């Protein structure tokens, strides 16, 4: 009798916010997971997400092609979740998003294994934002190298350890005012990290259409201001909103961008100038969560489970403070 080993999935960026949820979704399905990260010694927190020997961490840096090939060797599926929010040192958008995505795609093609590539809504080679333009070039490179690769484009992703709602939850805790960048009119479609992980796991299962681009948004379209109102509602706080014109926010972002871990960069402000929602074409062609039969989780259900730590004790209310 021959015993077949469960499939091995290599995840670049598996130690990040979305990566952790993808690792959990895959181990639950019984896959073996190889997490390829720059500092494997910092990926021990992933071990409880799988059984004994189910998760291994290996060293890889997308800026070094040989390390990518080494991490891909022997895998049955490759996922690239690596992304930057801001540049620092050698971690440039062009090197990590653009060159790195091509390196992973070439490596997956050479190994003859399928690839799921994580992009973002708004990815566009012609965007004025470096994040969005390098994400757009990455998509083009992936498509060119491996036409059957599956590309996932989420809107802003929420869940424990997210970068958006936690940031404003913390800001609401210490600051009397919250900034409405560009008046707070930009539209988002926040999508739950667990829903994103489920789609990626289905991609590994082989149930998504090869060569397709999936656009993932939650059930509600919310303006930037409505997102902040949700944070205040959940944390039971009352704060003033201050409208910041885009040009002022860009200036502020440029100055904050010199910090080692900037809370806001000029590039992020440029990104905020465009709505971040699922396209009509994706909806019409069922390249969405709903199209895959997944009912998106709402922020009202999930935010209280992790923003509680910014809450005024006993003040949670389902109404927006006046
Ligand atoms: N979070 C969102 O709201 C959102 C929305 C749309 C799209 N996305 C996309 O989703 C993906 C994952 O996002 P996330 O929020 O989970 O990001 P994250 O928490 O910052 O995780 C990024 C991951 O990339 C790894 N990484 C960074 N530079 C690397 C390099 N040179 N070589 C190898 N690994 C590297 C990081 O590990 P080390 O730094 O330890 O190596 C980490 O595991 C990204 O592509 C992002 O653009 C995210």
XYZ file of C-alpha atoms and ligand atoms in Angstrom:
370
model
C 0.000 0.000 0.000
C 1.417 3.410 -0.924
C 0.785 6.334 1.385
C 0.494 9.662 -0.480
C 1.816 12.657 1.413
C -0.483 15.696 1.639
C 0.344 18.421 -0.876
C 3.060 20.915 0.040
C 2.180 24.606 -0.364
C 4.896 27.258 -0.255
C 3.696 30.646 0.975
C 5.907 33.683 0.467
C 4.848 36.273 3.057
C 3.136 33.613 5.185
C 4.165 35.311 8.428
C 2.228 38.521 7.703
C -1.286 39.584 8.678
C -3.075 37.790 5.813
C -0.454 35.021 5.705
C -1.307 33.730 9.173
C -4.952 33.239 8.177
C -3.968 31.537 4.936
C -1.670 29.169 6.849
C -4.571 28.313 9.191
C -7.022 27.752 6.301
C -4.542 25.423 4.561
C -3.493 23.378 7.601
C -7.187 22.873 8.470
C -7.589 21.316 5.025
C -4.657 19.014 5.715
C -2.031 20.593 3.455
C 1.608 20.767 4.479
C 2.770 24.392 4.529
C 6.205 25.839 3.891
C 6.365 29.466 5.017
C 9.099 31.309 3.120
C 10.199 34.400 5.025
C 13.256 36.570 5.452
C 13.557 35.684 9.153
C 12.285 32.133 9.772
C 13.251 32.399 13.449
C 10.479 35.021 13.785
C 7.831 32.686 12.336
C 7.499 30.395 15.387
C 4.143 31.988 16.206
C 2.720 30.047 13.234
C 3.422 26.605 14.706
C 0.196 26.390 16.801
C -1.782 26.869 13.557
C -0.928 23.343 12.410
C -0.178 19.855 13.636
C 3.278 18.494 14.452
C 5.546 18.892 11.403
C 2.743 20.372 9.285
C 4.311 23.843 9.058
C 7.957 24.512 8.240
C 9.618 27.920 7.963
C 12.415 28.468 5.458
C 14.537 31.484 4.644
C 13.738 33.362 1.434
C 13.967 36.920 0.224
C 12.117 37.854 -2.966
C 14.986 40.147 -3.869
C 17.257 37.063 -4.274
C 16.085 34.724 -7.003
C 18.160 31.742 -5.793
C 16.410 31.861 -2.399
C 13.034 31.868 -4.168
C 13.974 28.790 -6.218
C 15.134 27.000 -3.083
C 11.826 27.715 -1.312
C 9.742 26.596 -4.312
C 11.642 23.298 -4.835
C 9.413 20.289 -4.168
C 6.165 22.299 -3.695
C 2.825 21.454 -5.262
C 1.474 25.035 -5.183
C 3.021 28.469 -4.631
C 1.335 31.509 -3.059
C 2.890 34.969 -3.140
C 1.535 37.246 -0.414
C 4.569 39.513 -0.138
C 3.826 43.210 -0.160
C 5.096 46.473 1.304
C 3.162 49.412 2.716
C 6.177 51.710 2.573
C 9.763 51.549 1.368
C 12.742 51.251 3.697
C 16.382 50.587 2.850
C 16.642 47.919 0.148
C 12.949 47.097 0.542
C 11.837 49.117 -2.491
C 8.417 48.691 -4.132
C 10.084 47.976 -7.477
C 12.370 45.294 -5.975
C 9.762 43.509 -3.845
C 6.482 43.926 -5.755
C 7.788 44.047 -9.300
C 11.061 42.089 -9.494
C 9.981 39.801 -6.614
C 6.633 38.846 -8.182
C 8.346 38.040 -11.484
C 10.961 35.947 -9.652
C 8.233 33.888 -7.913
C 6.308 33.416 -11.175
C 9.447 32.331 -13.072
C 10.368 29.958 -10.292
C 6.850 28.430 -10.208
C 6.894 28.036 -14.007
C 10.329 26.365 -13.910
C 9.045 23.965 -11.235
C 5.807 23.364 -13.171
C 3.520 24.275 -10.231
C 0.447 26.543 -10.042
C 0.735 30.055 -8.588
C -1.716 32.194 -6.631
C -0.558 35.798 -6.639
C -1.838 38.418 -4.187
C -2.345 41.828 -5.712
C -4.660 44.664 -4.595
C -7.680 46.551 -5.934
C -6.350 49.613 -7.735
C -3.263 47.804 -9.079
C -2.462 49.744 -12.223
C 0.890 50.192 -13.979
C -0.164 53.774 -14.832
C -1.141 54.803 -11.284
C 0.573 57.831 -9.718
C 1.008 55.753 -6.556
C 4.196 53.681 -6.442
C 2.391 50.948 -4.457
C -0.373 50.634 -7.047
C 1.873 51.005 -10.108
C 4.337 48.341 -8.925
C 1.404 46.053 -8.005
C 0.085 46.633 -11.551
C 3.457 45.855 -13.114
C 3.672 42.744 -10.924
C 0.320 41.507 -12.266
C 1.513 42.084 -15.840
C 4.782 40.225 -15.150
C 2.949 37.297 -13.519
C 0.464 37.094 -16.404
C 3.284 37.231 -18.922
C 5.354 34.492 -17.262
C 2.517 32.225 -16.104
C -0.773 33.029 -17.914
C -2.699 30.477 -15.842
C -1.707 32.065 -12.489
C -4.648 33.130 -10.304
C -4.565 36.753 -9.184
C -6.424 37.944 -6.077
C -7.183 41.640 -5.623
C -8.718 42.534 -2.242
C -9.960 45.916 -1.065
C -8.756 46.937 2.384
C -8.565 43.794 4.547
C -9.784 43.807 8.162
C -9.293 41.430 11.069
C -7.134 41.099 14.201
C -3.702 42.720 13.571
C -4.987 44.684 10.555
C -3.217 47.872 9.722
C -6.196 50.157 9.145
C -8.851 49.753 11.848
C -6.253 49.099 14.569
C -4.382 52.260 13.602
C -7.481 54.438 13.899
C -8.679 52.571 17.010
C -5.391 53.418 18.665
C -5.487 56.998 17.357
C -9.003 57.446 18.777
C -7.667 56.279 22.143
C -4.965 58.956 22.388
C -6.094 61.816 20.149
C -9.112 64.123 20.508
C -9.397 64.414 16.702
C -9.364 62.019 13.731
C -8.225 63.122 10.268
C -10.623 62.920 7.329
C -8.109 62.714 4.514
C -9.529 64.360 1.384
C -12.752 65.033 3.329
C -13.228 61.301 4.042
C -15.146 60.625 0.808
C -12.953 57.814 -0.626
C -14.919 54.574 -0.863
C -13.692 51.205 0.429
C -15.176 47.750 0.552
C -13.510 46.284 3.666
C -13.162 42.516 3.368
C -12.620 40.099 6.259
C -9.216 38.406 6.341
C -10.854 34.999 6.942
C -12.854 35.383 3.703
C -9.697 36.299 1.779
C -7.891 33.256 3.235
C -10.809 31.009 2.247
C -10.554 32.160 -1.381
C -6.801 31.529 -1.440
C -7.320 28.075 0.072
C -9.906 27.319 -2.627
C -7.356 28.404 -5.206
C -4.988 25.761 -3.799
C -7.872 23.233 -3.814
C -8.041 23.853 -7.571
C -11.634 25.120 -7.633
C -10.860 28.639 -8.939
C -10.514 29.312 -12.642
C -6.881 29.342 -13.847
C -5.793 32.656 -15.390
C -8.595 34.593 -13.643
C -8.437 37.793 -11.571
C -10.705 37.719 -8.481
C -11.751 40.998 -6.840
C -12.588 40.676 -3.155
C -14.694 43.188 -1.258
C -16.974 42.858 1.738
C -20.740 43.236 1.731
C -20.723 47.013 2.305
C -19.194 49.971 0.485
C -18.125 52.513 3.122
C -16.507 55.915 2.830
C -13.328 56.632 4.756
C -15.469 58.693 7.156
C -17.919 55.812 7.666
C -14.988 53.501 8.473
C -13.819 55.919 11.183
C -17.383 56.242 12.481
C -17.480 52.444 12.797
C -14.264 52.553 14.874
C -15.787 55.183 17.175
C -19.039 53.240 17.460
C -17.266 50.011 18.405
C -14.858 51.678 20.840
C -17.594 53.843 22.370
C -15.613 57.040 21.867
C -16.585 60.528 20.718
C -13.989 62.344 18.668
C -13.910 65.411 16.439
C -13.273 64.906 12.730
C -10.851 67.293 11.029
C -10.985 67.484 7.263
C -7.527 67.410 5.659
C -7.356 68.383 1.980
C -5.330 65.883 -0.052
C -2.512 68.392 -0.639
C -2.083 68.935 3.135
C -2.176 65.167 3.771
C 0.415 64.590 1.008
C 2.699 67.146 2.676
C 2.150 65.505 6.059
C 2.788 62.078 4.508
C 6.016 63.315 2.965
C 7.284 64.459 6.393
C 6.051 61.343 8.264
C 7.619 59.219 5.518
C 11.051 59.949 7.032
C 10.130 57.988 10.182
C 11.391 54.361 10.350
C 7.773 53.075 10.566
C 5.687 55.895 9.095
C 2.002 55.979 10.151
C 1.240 57.671 6.803
C 3.237 58.236 3.621
C 2.736 60.524 0.642
C 2.220 57.429 -1.530
C -0.602 56.198 0.723
C -2.324 59.588 0.414
C -2.067 59.313 -3.396
C -3.690 55.856 -3.103
C -6.511 57.346 -1.024
C -7.441 59.639 -3.897
C -9.097 56.727 -5.737
C -12.026 54.579 -4.602
C -11.069 51.018 -3.659
C -14.102 48.938 -4.586
C -14.936 45.845 -6.639
C -15.567 46.586 -10.326
C -18.893 46.032 -12.131
C -17.095 43.669 -14.532
C -15.916 41.425 -11.682
C -19.456 41.330 -10.235
C -21.006 40.549 -13.622
C -18.506 37.729 -14.205
C -18.825 36.301 -10.662
C -15.134 36.922 -9.924
C -16.078 37.976 -6.376
C -16.701 36.458 -2.939
C -20.432 36.214 -3.646
C -19.680 34.719 -7.057
C -17.756 31.985 -5.237
C -20.710 31.404 -2.898
C -19.033 33.067 0.103
C -21.241 35.359 2.207
C -18.860 38.151 3.326
C -18.454 38.845 7.038
C -19.420 42.367 8.081
C -17.311 44.823 10.054
C -20.141 45.134 12.609
C -19.701 41.447 13.486
C -15.911 41.306 13.498
C -14.567 44.712 14.642
C -15.769 44.367 18.272
C -13.804 41.099 18.581
C -10.468 42.904 18.302
C -11.064 46.647 18.767
C -12.319 45.934 22.292
C -8.889 46.840 23.626
C -9.349 50.450 22.501
C -12.817 50.616 24.018
C -13.935 52.905 26.787
C -14.936 50.389 29.447
C -18.629 49.533 29.197
C -19.297 52.115 26.486
C -19.916 49.874 23.471
C -22.984 50.981 21.597
C -24.461 50.063 18.248
C -25.128 53.777 17.606
C -22.585 56.272 16.290
C -21.787 58.770 19.063
C -23.326 62.143 18.256
N -3.707 44.229 4.364
C -4.470 44.781 3.448
O -5.417 45.547 3.737
C -4.222 44.464 1.995
C -5.117 44.971 1.026
C -4.900 44.658 -0.319
C -3.813 43.883 -0.687
N -2.945 43.414 0.255
C -1.794 42.606 -0.167
O -1.813 41.370 0.528
C -0.483 40.917 0.746
C -0.285 40.595 2.216
O -0.572 41.760 2.976
P -0.403 41.784 4.566
O -1.281 42.871 5.061
O -0.496 40.427 5.119
O 1.115 42.300 4.673
P 2.154 42.138 5.895
O 1.471 41.799 7.152
O 3.014 43.355 5.854
O 3.007 40.871 5.447
C 3.935 40.966 4.416
C 4.762 39.705 4.382
O 5.770 39.847 3.367
C 7.031 39.420 3.904
N 8.113 40.105 3.186
C 8.340 41.444 3.106
N 9.409 41.668 2.313
C 9.864 40.458 1.892
C 10.910 40.054 1.052
N 11.776 40.918 0.500
N 11.074 38.721 0.810
C 10.250 37.806 1.390
N 9.211 38.137 2.196
C 9.031 39.466 2.450
C 6.929 39.769 5.375
O 7.807 38.997 6.154
P 9.234 39.574 6.667
O 9.185 41.080 6.572
O 9.340 39.045 8.041
O 10.183 38.949 5.716
C 5.488 39.368 5.674
O 5.416 37.977 5.898
C 0.426 42.018 0.212
O 0.824 41.710 -1.092
C -0.465 43.253 0.199
O -0.051 44.202 -0.774
C -3.126 43.684 1.585
